[in-house]
Short mmCIF file of C-alpha atoms in Angstrom, two decimals:
data_model
loop_
_atom_site.label_atom_id
_atom_site.label_comp_id
_atom_site.label_asym_id
_atom_site.label_seq_id
_atom_site.Cartn_x
_atom_site.Cartn_y
_atom_site.Cartn_z
CA MET A 1 23.59 -62.47 -69.79
CA LEU A 2 20.56 -64.74 -70.02
CA ASP A 3 17.46 -63.35 -68.41
CA HIS A 4 17.92 -64.86 -65.00
CA PHE A 5 17.10 -61.65 -63.20
CA HIS A 6 13.66 -61.09 -64.76
CA GLY A 7 14.72 -58.51 -67.26
CA LYS A 8 16.48 -56.31 -64.72
CA ASP A 9 19.75 -54.80 -65.77
CA THR A 10 22.68 -56.86 -64.57
CA TRP A 11 26.40 -56.37 -64.36
CA GLU A 12 29.27 -58.74 -64.03
CA ILE A 13 31.42 -58.41 -60.91
CA VAL A 14 35.19 -58.60 -61.33
CA GLU A 15 37.16 -60.10 -58.42
CA ARG A 16 40.93 -59.63 -58.46
CA ASP A 17 43.21 -62.05 -56.58
CA ASP A 18 44.13 -59.41 -53.97
CA GLY A 19 40.52 -59.10 -52.79
CA PHE A 20 39.80 -56.07 -54.93
CA PHE A 21 36.26 -56.08 -56.32
CA MET A 22 34.80 -53.91 -59.04
CA ILE A 23 31.71 -53.82 -61.18
CA GLY A 24 32.51 -54.87 -64.72
CA ALA A 25 30.56 -54.42 -67.90
CA GLY A 26 26.80 -54.62 -68.21
CA PRO A 27 24.17 -54.78 -70.91
CA ASP A 28 24.95 -51.20 -72.01
CA LEU A 29 28.23 -52.52 -73.38
CA TYR A 30 27.41 -56.13 -74.23
CA PHE A 31 24.27 -55.31 -76.21
CA ALA A 32 25.34 -51.95 -77.65
CA PRO A 33 24.40 -51.34 -81.29
CA PHE A 34 27.22 -50.00 -83.50
CA GLU A 35 26.06 -46.37 -83.10
CA GLU A 36 26.70 -46.59 -79.36
CA TRP A 37 30.17 -48.11 -79.49
CA ARG A 38 33.21 -46.13 -78.39
CA GLU A 39 34.67 -44.14 -81.29
CA PRO A 40 37.99 -46.05 -81.66
CA GLU A 41 36.05 -49.30 -82.01
CA GLN A 42 33.73 -47.78 -84.60
CA LYS A 43 36.66 -46.39 -86.61
CA ALA A 44 38.52 -49.69 -86.47
CA MET A 45 35.67 -51.48 -88.23
CA SER A 46 36.63 -49.80 -91.52
CA HIS A 47 39.74 -52.03 -91.53
CA VAL A 48 37.79 -55.29 -91.40
CA ARG A 49 38.10 -57.45 -94.50
CA GLY A 50 36.87 -60.89 -95.61
CA ARG A 51 36.10 -63.75 -93.27
CA VAL A 52 36.14 -62.75 -89.60
CA LEU A 53 36.93 -64.52 -86.34
CA ASP A 54 35.35 -62.72 -83.37
CA ILE A 55 37.21 -63.83 -80.25
CA GLY A 56 35.23 -63.51 -77.02
CA CYS A 57 32.05 -62.70 -78.89
CA GLY A 58 29.99 -62.18 -75.71
CA ALA A 59 26.40 -61.26 -76.55
CA GLY A 60 27.35 -60.83 -80.22
CA ARG A 61 27.46 -57.07 -80.68
CA VAL A 62 30.52 -57.16 -82.98
CA ALA A 63 29.52 -60.33 -84.85
CA LEU A 64 26.05 -58.96 -85.52
CA HIS A 65 27.40 -55.68 -86.83
CA LEU A 66 29.94 -57.35 -89.15
CA GLN A 67 27.38 -59.90 -90.38
CA GLY A 68 25.05 -57.01 -91.08
CA VAL A 69 27.56 -55.33 -93.37
CA GLY A 70 28.18 -58.56 -95.29
CA HIS A 71 31.07 -60.39 -93.62
CA GLU A 72 31.11 -64.08 -92.89
CA VAL A 73 31.75 -64.23 -89.13
CA VAL A 74 32.61 -67.02 -86.71
CA GLY A 75 32.10 -65.97 -83.10
CA ILE A 76 33.78 -67.93 -80.30
CA ASP A 77 33.37 -67.64 -76.55
CA ILE A 78 34.08 -70.02 -73.68
CA SER A 79 30.73 -69.14 -72.12
CA PRO A 80 27.91 -71.43 -73.31
CA ALA A 81 25.39 -68.80 -72.17
CA ALA A 82 27.13 -66.14 -74.26
CA VAL A 83 27.09 -68.40 -77.31
CA GLU A 84 23.41 -69.20 -76.73
CA THR A 85 22.72 -65.47 -76.49
CA CYS A 86 24.56 -64.90 -79.78
CA ARG A 87 22.48 -67.57 -81.51
CA LEU A 88 19.21 -66.22 -80.14
CA ARG A 89 20.18 -62.78 -81.41
CA GLY A 90 20.96 -64.05 -84.91
CA VAL A 91 24.70 -64.72 -85.04
CA VAL A 92 24.86 -67.42 -87.73
CA ASP A 93 28.02 -69.19 -86.53
CA ALA A 94 28.73 -68.96 -82.79
CA ARG A 95 30.69 -71.68 -81.03
CA VAL A 96 31.74 -72.53 -77.50
CA MET A 97 35.49 -72.52 -78.03
CA SER A 98 38.54 -71.17 -76.25
CA LEU A 99 41.08 -68.92 -77.87
CA GLU A 100 43.60 -71.76 -77.45
CA GLU A 101 41.43 -74.22 -79.38
CA VAL A 102 41.37 -72.24 -82.64
CA ASP A 103 42.77 -74.52 -85.35
CA SER A 104 42.14 -75.55 -88.96
CA SER A 105 38.70 -76.93 -88.03
CA VAL A 106 37.34 -73.38 -88.09
CA GLY A 107 39.02 -72.53 -91.38
CA THR A 108 41.11 -69.52 -92.34
CA PHE A 109 40.35 -65.91 -91.49
CA ASP A 110 41.13 -62.54 -93.03
CA THR A 111 40.39 -60.55 -89.89
CA VAL A 112 40.49 -61.45 -86.20
CA VAL A 113 38.60 -59.06 -83.89
CA MET A 114 39.18 -58.84 -80.15
CA LEU A 115 37.16 -55.77 -79.13
CA GLY A 116 35.73 -54.96 -75.69
CA GLY A 117 39.19 -55.21 -74.16
CA ASN A 118 39.59 -58.75 -75.48
CA LEU A 119 43.28 -58.31 -76.27
CA GLY A 120 43.37 -58.92 -72.53
CA LEU A 121 42.58 -62.58 -73.24
CA LEU A 122 46.19 -62.93 -74.40
CA GLY A 123 46.67 -63.29 -70.65
CA ASP A 124 50.41 -62.99 -70.23
CA GLN A 125 53.50 -62.70 -72.37
CA GLU A 126 54.04 -66.42 -72.94
CA ARG A 127 50.40 -67.29 -73.57
CA GLY A 128 49.99 -64.18 -75.71
CA ARG A 129 52.93 -65.07 -77.93
CA ARG A 130 51.73 -68.66 -78.28
CA ILE A 131 48.22 -67.54 -79.26
CA LEU A 132 49.44 -64.93 -81.76
CA THR A 133 51.74 -67.48 -83.39
CA ARG A 134 48.84 -69.89 -83.76
CA LEU A 135 46.59 -67.14 -85.15
CA ASP A 136 49.28 -66.47 -87.74
CA GLY A 137 48.70 -70.04 -88.95
CA SER A 138 44.90 -69.66 -89.03
CA THR A 139 44.87 -66.48 -91.11
CA SER A 140 45.44 -65.42 -94.71
CA ASN A 141 48.62 -63.67 -95.84
CA ASP A 142 47.22 -60.15 -95.57
CA ALA A 143 45.13 -60.76 -92.46
CA LEU A 144 44.68 -58.25 -89.63
CA ILE A 145 44.06 -58.55 -85.91
CA ILE A 146 41.97 -55.70 -84.55
CA GLY A 147 41.98 -55.65 -80.78
CA ALA A 148 41.19 -53.30 -77.91
CA SER A 149 43.05 -52.76 -74.65
CA ARG A 150 43.56 -50.06 -72.06
CA ASP A 151 46.74 -48.26 -71.12
CA ARG A 152 46.54 -47.74 -67.36
CA THR A 153 49.99 -46.24 -66.90
CA GLY A 154 49.58 -42.77 -65.48
CA SER A 155 46.83 -43.91 -63.15
CA THR A 156 47.09 -42.49 -59.64
CA ASP A 157 44.48 -44.84 -58.25
CA PRO A 158 46.21 -46.65 -55.36
CA ASP A 159 44.30 -49.86 -56.07
CA ILE A 160 45.81 -49.89 -59.57
CA VAL A 161 49.25 -48.48 -58.76
CA ASP A 162 49.84 -50.95 -55.91
CA TYR A 163 48.84 -53.89 -58.05
CA PHE A 164 51.07 -52.76 -60.92
CA SER A 165 54.04 -52.56 -58.51
CA LYS A 166 53.27 -56.00 -57.12
CA ASN A 167 53.14 -57.41 -60.67
CA LEU A 168 56.48 -55.90 -61.63
CA ALA A 169 58.06 -57.19 -58.41
CA GLU A 170 56.85 -60.69 -59.32
CA GLY A 171 58.18 -60.48 -62.88
CA ARG A 172 54.74 -60.15 -64.45
CA LEU A 173 53.66 -57.49 -66.94
CA SER A 174 52.40 -54.43 -65.10
CA GLY A 175 48.81 -54.68 -66.28
CA GLN A 176 48.42 -58.40 -65.76
CA GLY A 177 45.36 -58.92 -63.59
CA ARG A 178 44.54 -62.32 -62.12
CA ILE A 179 40.76 -62.19 -61.95
CA ARG A 180 37.56 -64.16 -61.99
CA ILE A 181 34.11 -62.99 -63.01
CA ARG A 182 31.12 -63.41 -60.76
CA TYR A 183 27.44 -63.09 -61.47
CA ARG A 184 24.95 -64.12 -58.81
CA ARG A 185 26.06 -67.67 -57.90
CA TYR A 186 28.13 -68.14 -61.05
CA VAL A 187 31.87 -67.80 -60.92
CA THR A 188 34.52 -68.39 -63.58
CA PRO A 189 37.89 -70.01 -62.90
CA TRP A 190 40.73 -67.59 -62.18
CA PHE A 191 42.44 -66.26 -65.30
CA ASP A 192 44.94 -63.60 -66.28
CA PHE A 193 43.54 -60.58 -68.08
CA LEU A 194 46.22 -58.37 -69.59
CA ARG A 195 46.11 -54.60 -69.99
CA MET A 196 49.05 -53.35 -72.05
CA THR A 197 50.59 -50.10 -73.06
CA VAL A 198 51.11 -49.81 -76.81
CA ASP A 199 54.87 -50.32 -76.27
CA GLU A 200 54.28 -53.48 -74.26
CA LEU A 201 52.00 -54.76 -77.02
CA ARG A 202 54.60 -53.97 -79.67
CA ARG A 203 57.22 -55.97 -77.75
CA LEU A 204 54.85 -58.86 -77.04
CA VAL A 205 53.93 -59.15 -80.72
CA ALA A 206 57.52 -59.18 -82.01
CA GLY A 207 58.47 -62.52 -83.52
CA THR A 208 54.95 -63.97 -83.53
CA GLY A 209 54.31 -63.28 -87.22
CA TRP A 210 52.54 -59.99 -86.51
CA ARG A 211 53.53 -56.34 -86.20
CA LEU A 212 51.71 -53.25 -85.01
CA GLN A 213 50.36 -51.32 -88.00
CA GLU A 214 48.30 -48.62 -86.28
CA THR A 215 46.68 -47.64 -83.01
CA ILE A 216 43.40 -45.78 -82.79
CA ARG A 217 43.11 -43.90 -79.51
CA SER A 218 40.33 -42.36 -77.51
CA ASP A 219 40.49 -39.46 -75.09
CA ASP A 220 40.86 -41.86 -72.17
CA THR A 221 42.77 -45.11 -71.63
CA LEU A 222 41.04 -47.14 -74.37
CA TYR A 223 42.86 -47.89 -77.62
CA VAL A 224 42.34 -50.20 -80.55
CA ALA A 225 45.43 -51.79 -82.10
CA VAL A 226 45.59 -53.02 -85.69
CA LEU A 227 48.16 -55.79 -86.20
CA GLU A 228 49.29 -56.84 -89.67
CA LYS A 229 51.41 -59.74 -90.87
CA ASP A 230 55.13 -59.21 -90.31
CA ARG A 231 56.77 -60.51 -93.50
CA MET B 1 31.16 -43.46 -50.23
CA LEU B 2 34.19 -41.20 -50.01
CA ASP B 3 35.60 -40.14 -53.31
CA HIS B 4 38.11 -42.90 -53.73
CA PHE B 5 37.15 -43.55 -57.32
CA HIS B 6 37.74 -40.01 -58.63
CA GLY B 7 34.12 -39.00 -58.70
CA LYS B 8 32.98 -41.97 -60.73
CA ASP B 9 29.72 -43.57 -59.70
CA THR B 10 30.29 -46.48 -57.38
CA TRP B 11 28.14 -49.24 -55.97
CA GLU B 12 28.52 -51.51 -53.03
CA ILE B 13 28.74 -55.24 -53.77
CA VAL B 14 26.75 -57.59 -51.56
CA GLU B 15 28.25 -61.06 -50.95
CA ARG B 16 25.98 -63.69 -49.41
CA ASP B 17 27.43 -66.64 -47.48
CA ASP B 18 26.42 -69.13 -50.19
CA GLY B 19 28.62 -67.43 -52.79
CA PHE B 20 25.80 -65.36 -54.25
CA PHE B 21 26.92 -61.89 -55.32
CA MET B 22 24.80 -58.91 -56.24
CA ILE B 23 25.24 -55.23 -56.76
CA GLY B 24 23.81 -53.28 -53.85
CA ALA B 25 22.89 -49.65 -53.56
CA GLY B 26 24.80 -46.79 -55.12
CA PRO B 27 24.90 -43.02 -54.95
CA ASP B 28 21.46 -42.76 -56.58
CA LEU B 29 20.03 -44.11 -53.35
CA TYR B 30 22.55 -42.95 -50.76
CA PHE B 31 22.58 -39.33 -51.92
CA ALA B 32 18.96 -39.05 -53.07
CA PRO B 33 17.19 -35.81 -52.16
CA PHE B 34 13.72 -36.22 -50.64
CA GLU B 35 11.97 -35.67 -54.00
CA GLU B 36 13.67 -38.77 -55.38
CA TRP B 37 12.89 -41.14 -52.51
CA ARG B 38 10.51 -44.04 -52.99
CA GLU B 39 6.92 -42.99 -52.24
CA PRO B 40 6.37 -45.07 -49.06
CA GLU B 41 9.47 -43.48 -47.50
CA GLN B 42 8.28 -40.00 -48.47
CA LYS B 43 4.80 -40.63 -47.03
CA ALA B 44 6.24 -42.05 -43.81
CA MET B 45 8.06 -38.80 -43.08
CA SER B 46 4.75 -37.14 -42.17
CA HIS B 47 4.72 -39.34 -39.03
CA VAL B 48 8.07 -38.06 -37.75
CA ARG B 49 7.86 -36.09 -34.52
CA GLY B 50 10.30 -34.45 -32.10
CA ARG B 51 13.88 -35.60 -31.59
CA VAL B 52 15.01 -38.21 -34.10
CA LEU B 53 17.49 -41.10 -34.06
CA ASP B 54 18.52 -42.09 -37.60
CA ILE B 55 19.92 -45.62 -37.43
CA GLY B 56 22.31 -46.53 -40.25
CA CYS B 57 22.43 -42.94 -41.46
CA GLY B 58 24.71 -43.75 -44.42
CA ALA B 59 25.48 -40.62 -46.43
CA GLY B 60 22.86 -38.68 -44.48
CA ARG B 61 19.94 -38.41 -46.88
CA VAL B 62 17.29 -38.93 -44.16
CA ALA B 63 19.08 -36.94 -41.46
CA LEU B 64 19.57 -34.00 -43.82
CA HIS B 65 15.92 -33.99 -44.85
CA LEU B 66 14.64 -34.14 -41.27
CA GLN B 67 17.11 -31.50 -40.07
CA GLY B 68 15.93 -29.33 -42.95
CA VAL B 69 12.33 -29.46 -41.78
CA GLY B 70 13.29 -28.56 -38.21
CA HIS B 71 13.94 -31.78 -36.32
CA GLU B 72 16.88 -32.36 -34.01
CA VAL B 73 18.53 -35.46 -35.45
CA VAL B 74 21.26 -37.81 -34.23
CA GLY B 75 22.58 -40.03 -37.02
CA ILE B 76 24.49 -43.19 -36.16
CA ASP B 77 26.38 -45.56 -38.44
CA ILE B 78 29.11 -48.12 -37.80
CA SER B 79 30.99 -46.87 -40.86
CA PRO B 80 33.45 -44.05 -40.03
CA ALA B 81 33.45 -43.08 -43.72
CA ALA B 82 29.66 -42.80 -43.72
CA VAL B 83 29.76 -40.62 -40.62
CA GLU B 84 32.47 -38.44 -42.15
CA THR B 85 30.35 -38.10 -45.28
CA CYS B 86 27.35 -37.05 -43.16
CA ARG B 87 29.42 -34.39 -41.42
CA LEU B 88 30.83 -33.05 -44.67
CA ARG B 89 27.30 -32.82 -46.03
CA GLY B 90 26.03 -30.89 -43.01
CA VAL B 91 24.52 -33.41 -40.61
CA VAL B 92 24.97 -31.64 -37.26
CA ASP B 93 25.21 -34.72 -35.02
CA ALA B 94 26.56 -37.87 -36.70
CA ARG B 95 28.33 -40.53 -34.65
CA VAL B 96 30.17 -43.78 -35.26
CA MET B 97 27.96 -46.03 -33.17
CA SER B 98 26.37 -49.43 -33.51
CA LEU B 99 22.68 -50.05 -33.04
CA GLU B 100 23.58 -52.12 -30.00
CA GLU B 101 25.45 -49.24 -28.36
CA VAL B 102 22.46 -46.87 -28.18
CA ASP B 103 21.97 -45.94 -24.53
CA SER B 104 21.21 -42.97 -22.32
CA SER B 105 24.40 -41.21 -23.47
CA VAL B 106 22.60 -40.18 -26.66
CA GLY B 107 19.47 -39.03 -24.83
CA THR B 108 15.83 -39.80 -25.46
CA PHE B 109 14.12 -39.85 -28.85
CA ASP B 110 10.59 -39.29 -30.09
CA THR B 111 11.16 -41.01 -33.44
CA VAL B 112 13.59 -43.68 -34.58
CA VAL B 113 14.03 -43.98 -38.35
CA MET B 114 15.47 -47.04 -40.07
CA LEU B 115 14.87 -46.34 -43.76
CA GLY B 116 16.74 -47.77 -46.76
CA GLY B 117 15.92 -51.30 -45.62
CA ASN B 118 17.54 -50.66 -42.25
CA LEU B 119 14.95 -52.69 -40.34
CA GLY B 120 17.21 -55.42 -41.71
CA LEU B 121 19.82 -54.37 -39.16
CA LEU B 122 17.64 -56.09 -36.54
CA GLY B 123 19.53 -59.10 -37.90
CA ASP B 124 17.61 -62.02 -36.47
CA GLN B 125 14.76 -62.68 -34.08
CA GLU B 126 16.79 -62.67 -30.89
CA ARG B 127 18.94 -59.66 -31.76
CA GLY B 128 15.90 -57.84 -33.10
CA ARG B 129 13.92 -58.33 -29.91
CA ARG B 130 16.87 -57.25 -27.78
CA ILE B 131 17.37 -54.09 -29.82
CA LEU B 132 13.68 -53.15 -29.86
CA THR B 133 13.46 -53.63 -26.09
CA ARG B 134 16.47 -51.33 -25.62
CA LEU B 135 15.00 -48.75 -28.00
CA ASP B 136 11.85 -48.80 -25.86
CA GLY B 137 14.03 -47.56 -23.00
CA SER B 138 15.65 -44.82 -25.11
CA THR B 139 12.41 -43.30 -26.38
CA SER B 140 9.58 -41.15 -25.07
CA ASN B 141 6.15 -42.57 -24.21
CA ASP B 142 4.54 -41.76 -27.54
CA ALA B 143 7.59 -42.50 -29.68
CA LEU B 144 7.49 -44.19 -33.08
CA ILE B 145 9.88 -46.40 -35.00
CA ILE B 146 9.65 -45.88 -38.76
CA GLY B 147 11.50 -48.57 -40.66
CA ALA B 148 11.68 -50.03 -44.13
CA SER B 149 12.00 -53.64 -45.22
CA ARG B 150 11.14 -55.85 -48.17
CA ASP B 151 8.72 -58.74 -48.36
CA ARG B 152 10.35 -61.26 -50.69
CA THR B 153 7.77 -64.01 -50.30
CA GLY B 154 6.23 -64.71 -53.67
CA SER B 155 9.61 -64.45 -55.36
CA THR B 156 10.21 -67.12 -57.99
CA ASP B 157 13.90 -66.28 -58.28
CA PRO B 158 15.74 -69.55 -57.58
CA ASP B 159 18.59 -67.71 -55.87
CA ILE B 160 16.10 -66.29 -53.37
CA VAL B 161 13.75 -69.28 -53.09
CA ASP B 162 16.62 -71.74 -52.44
CA TYR B 163 18.13 -69.51 -49.77
CA PHE B 164 14.76 -69.05 -48.04
CA SER B 165 14.30 -72.85 -47.92
CA LYS B 166 17.80 -73.32 -46.53
CA ASN B 167 17.10 -70.71 -43.83
CA LEU B 168 13.86 -72.36 -42.77
CA ALA B 169 15.54 -75.78 -42.66
CA GLU B 170 18.17 -74.28 -40.33
CA GLY B 171 15.57 -72.70 -38.04
CA ARG B 172 16.31 -69.15 -39.22
CA LEU B 173 13.76 -66.62 -40.41
CA SER B 174 13.17 -67.03 -44.14
CA GLY B 175 14.58 -63.65 -45.14
CA GLN B 176 17.67 -63.76 -42.94
CA GLY B 177 20.66 -63.16 -45.17
CA ARG B 178 24.20 -63.64 -43.89
CA ILE B 179 26.11 -61.09 -45.93
CA ARG B 180 29.10 -58.83 -46.10
CA ILE B 181 29.53 -55.69 -48.13
CA ARG B 182 32.47 -55.18 -50.44
CA TYR B 183 33.77 -52.09 -52.14
CA ARG B 184 37.08 -52.24 -53.98
CA ARG B 185 39.48 -53.66 -51.33
CA TYR B 186 37.18 -52.90 -48.40
CA VAL B 187 35.09 -55.61 -46.86
CA THR B 188 32.85 -55.59 -43.79
CA PRO B 189 32.60 -58.46 -41.31
CA TRP B 190 29.80 -60.96 -41.98
CA PHE B 191 26.46 -59.93 -40.52
CA ASP B 192 22.80 -60.97 -40.70
CA PHE B 193 20.50 -58.70 -42.65
CA LEU B 194 16.85 -59.50 -42.15
CA ARG B 195 14.06 -59.13 -44.70
CA MET B 196 10.67 -59.73 -43.11
CA THR B 197 7.09 -60.07 -44.18
CA VAL B 198 4.75 -57.78 -42.27
CA ASP B 199 3.46 -60.80 -40.33
CA GLU B 200 6.98 -61.83 -39.34
CA LEU B 201 7.66 -58.27 -38.21
CA ARG B 202 4.44 -58.22 -36.17
CA ARG B 203 5.48 -61.44 -34.40
CA LEU B 204 9.05 -60.29 -33.85
CA VAL B 205 7.89 -57.02 -32.28
CA ALA B 206 5.41 -58.64 -29.85
CA GLY B 207 6.51 -58.27 -26.23
CA THR B 208 9.31 -55.78 -26.92
CA GLY B 209 7.30 -52.70 -25.91
CA TRP B 210 6.26 -51.94 -29.50
CA ARG B 211 3.36 -52.86 -31.78
CA LEU B 212 2.72 -52.39 -35.47
CA GLN B 213 0.57 -49.32 -36.05
CA GLU B 214 0.59 -49.06 -39.83
CA THR B 215 2.37 -50.24 -42.95
CA ILE B 216 2.87 -48.09 -46.01
CA ARG B 217 3.34 -50.20 -49.12
CA SER B 218 4.68 -49.66 -52.58
CA ASP B 219 3.78 -51.48 -55.76
CA ASP B 220 6.75 -53.82 -55.32
CA THR B 221 8.30 -55.56 -52.31
CA LEU B 222 9.22 -52.41 -50.36
CA TYR B 223 7.20 -51.39 -47.33
CA VAL B 224 7.60 -48.94 -44.48
CA ALA B 225 6.36 -50.02 -41.06
CA VAL B 226 5.34 -47.59 -38.31
CA LEU B 227 5.71 -49.05 -34.81
CA GLU B 228 4.14 -47.39 -31.79
CA LYS B 229 4.48 -48.05 -28.08
CA ASP B 230 2.51 -51.07 -26.88
CA ARG B 231 0.99 -49.96 -23.60
#
């Protein structure tokens, strides 16, 4: 995200473990002001309350918006360059921290946001359940998790359908993608990024301290899920 | 180039042998009508005469333009999908053929065009000289080669500067890039793609039957070279 390409627009490249490559998100998404967000993400912001944890804060679009309307926000991202970008753009509290490192040192939150597909960072069923259980402990009694994913079932794209079948045959969730992100000579480690149907999300969440309260859908595969405490 | 992605815009991904990735050209370039070409390429078309060989014809933008203004054109490309795209778009004579396979079976040409950076297909000094010498034999006495390249000297981009230094240390031409092209699950073999300064081109051409007649420059790194017979 830093200006390594002399101000030219740049996009991340997504490499899947079967040799499938695609162009990921670019500055249009990462730097989008609120008015340019997808509608389900805009609508979901009306649910945000109190102190906010922004997981995978990227270039800070969500943190900046929520700060701007008066919330105290902590943004975390495992990318030092993303966190530096957040700080340069005015995010007051941005930290290099993984989703798995969230503990009492960052305090207690009333809302956790995982927009931009960041529900995918739950990774797989086991990791997802572990993370949600921990987030239960880091949040207030009436806290919400607001997260975006994509429901790819119904796709006829052979590069998606074949991979889904392979996943199911290997006992993985259908939309579990083992990927790494490339940009110029940079490359991340391999990680699982999880796309879920709403039903899969509902099942994954069960027993973690959370339950699905509402989903906000778009006219394509994108949806935003609102999770509330399950008490 | 075929519609494998349900009509969505798609770009090729360029992988260099040092793990550097970048996004290559997309439909904006491959399908551009003449009015949208870069100015040096537009200007160069006034030099075209007689029967034309379009090397690396891609989706046919150059072949279609030249056919439209009355030239007989043979387009060649090593990509069967590119050639199929050309045919579907109306290129009368498009063939799956490598630059190294051009011989008397395709007849004699008055102009050879290598736009869209296709001078880069000369690959390296030795291959380039071999190809130019063969093209001398496949062309009429007053034939021209009209080809585009980029002069990257003067770049301060570390990903370019470092690679140039490595090339020179290995006895390669500075702008020789060992690359392969990826698109979804497709990947080409590795090949050398050669960016040259005008001086490097002039030296490479010497003794092959061709000489540099003119270069048409843009305000950035792009230039179009016109080669004429050296008699």
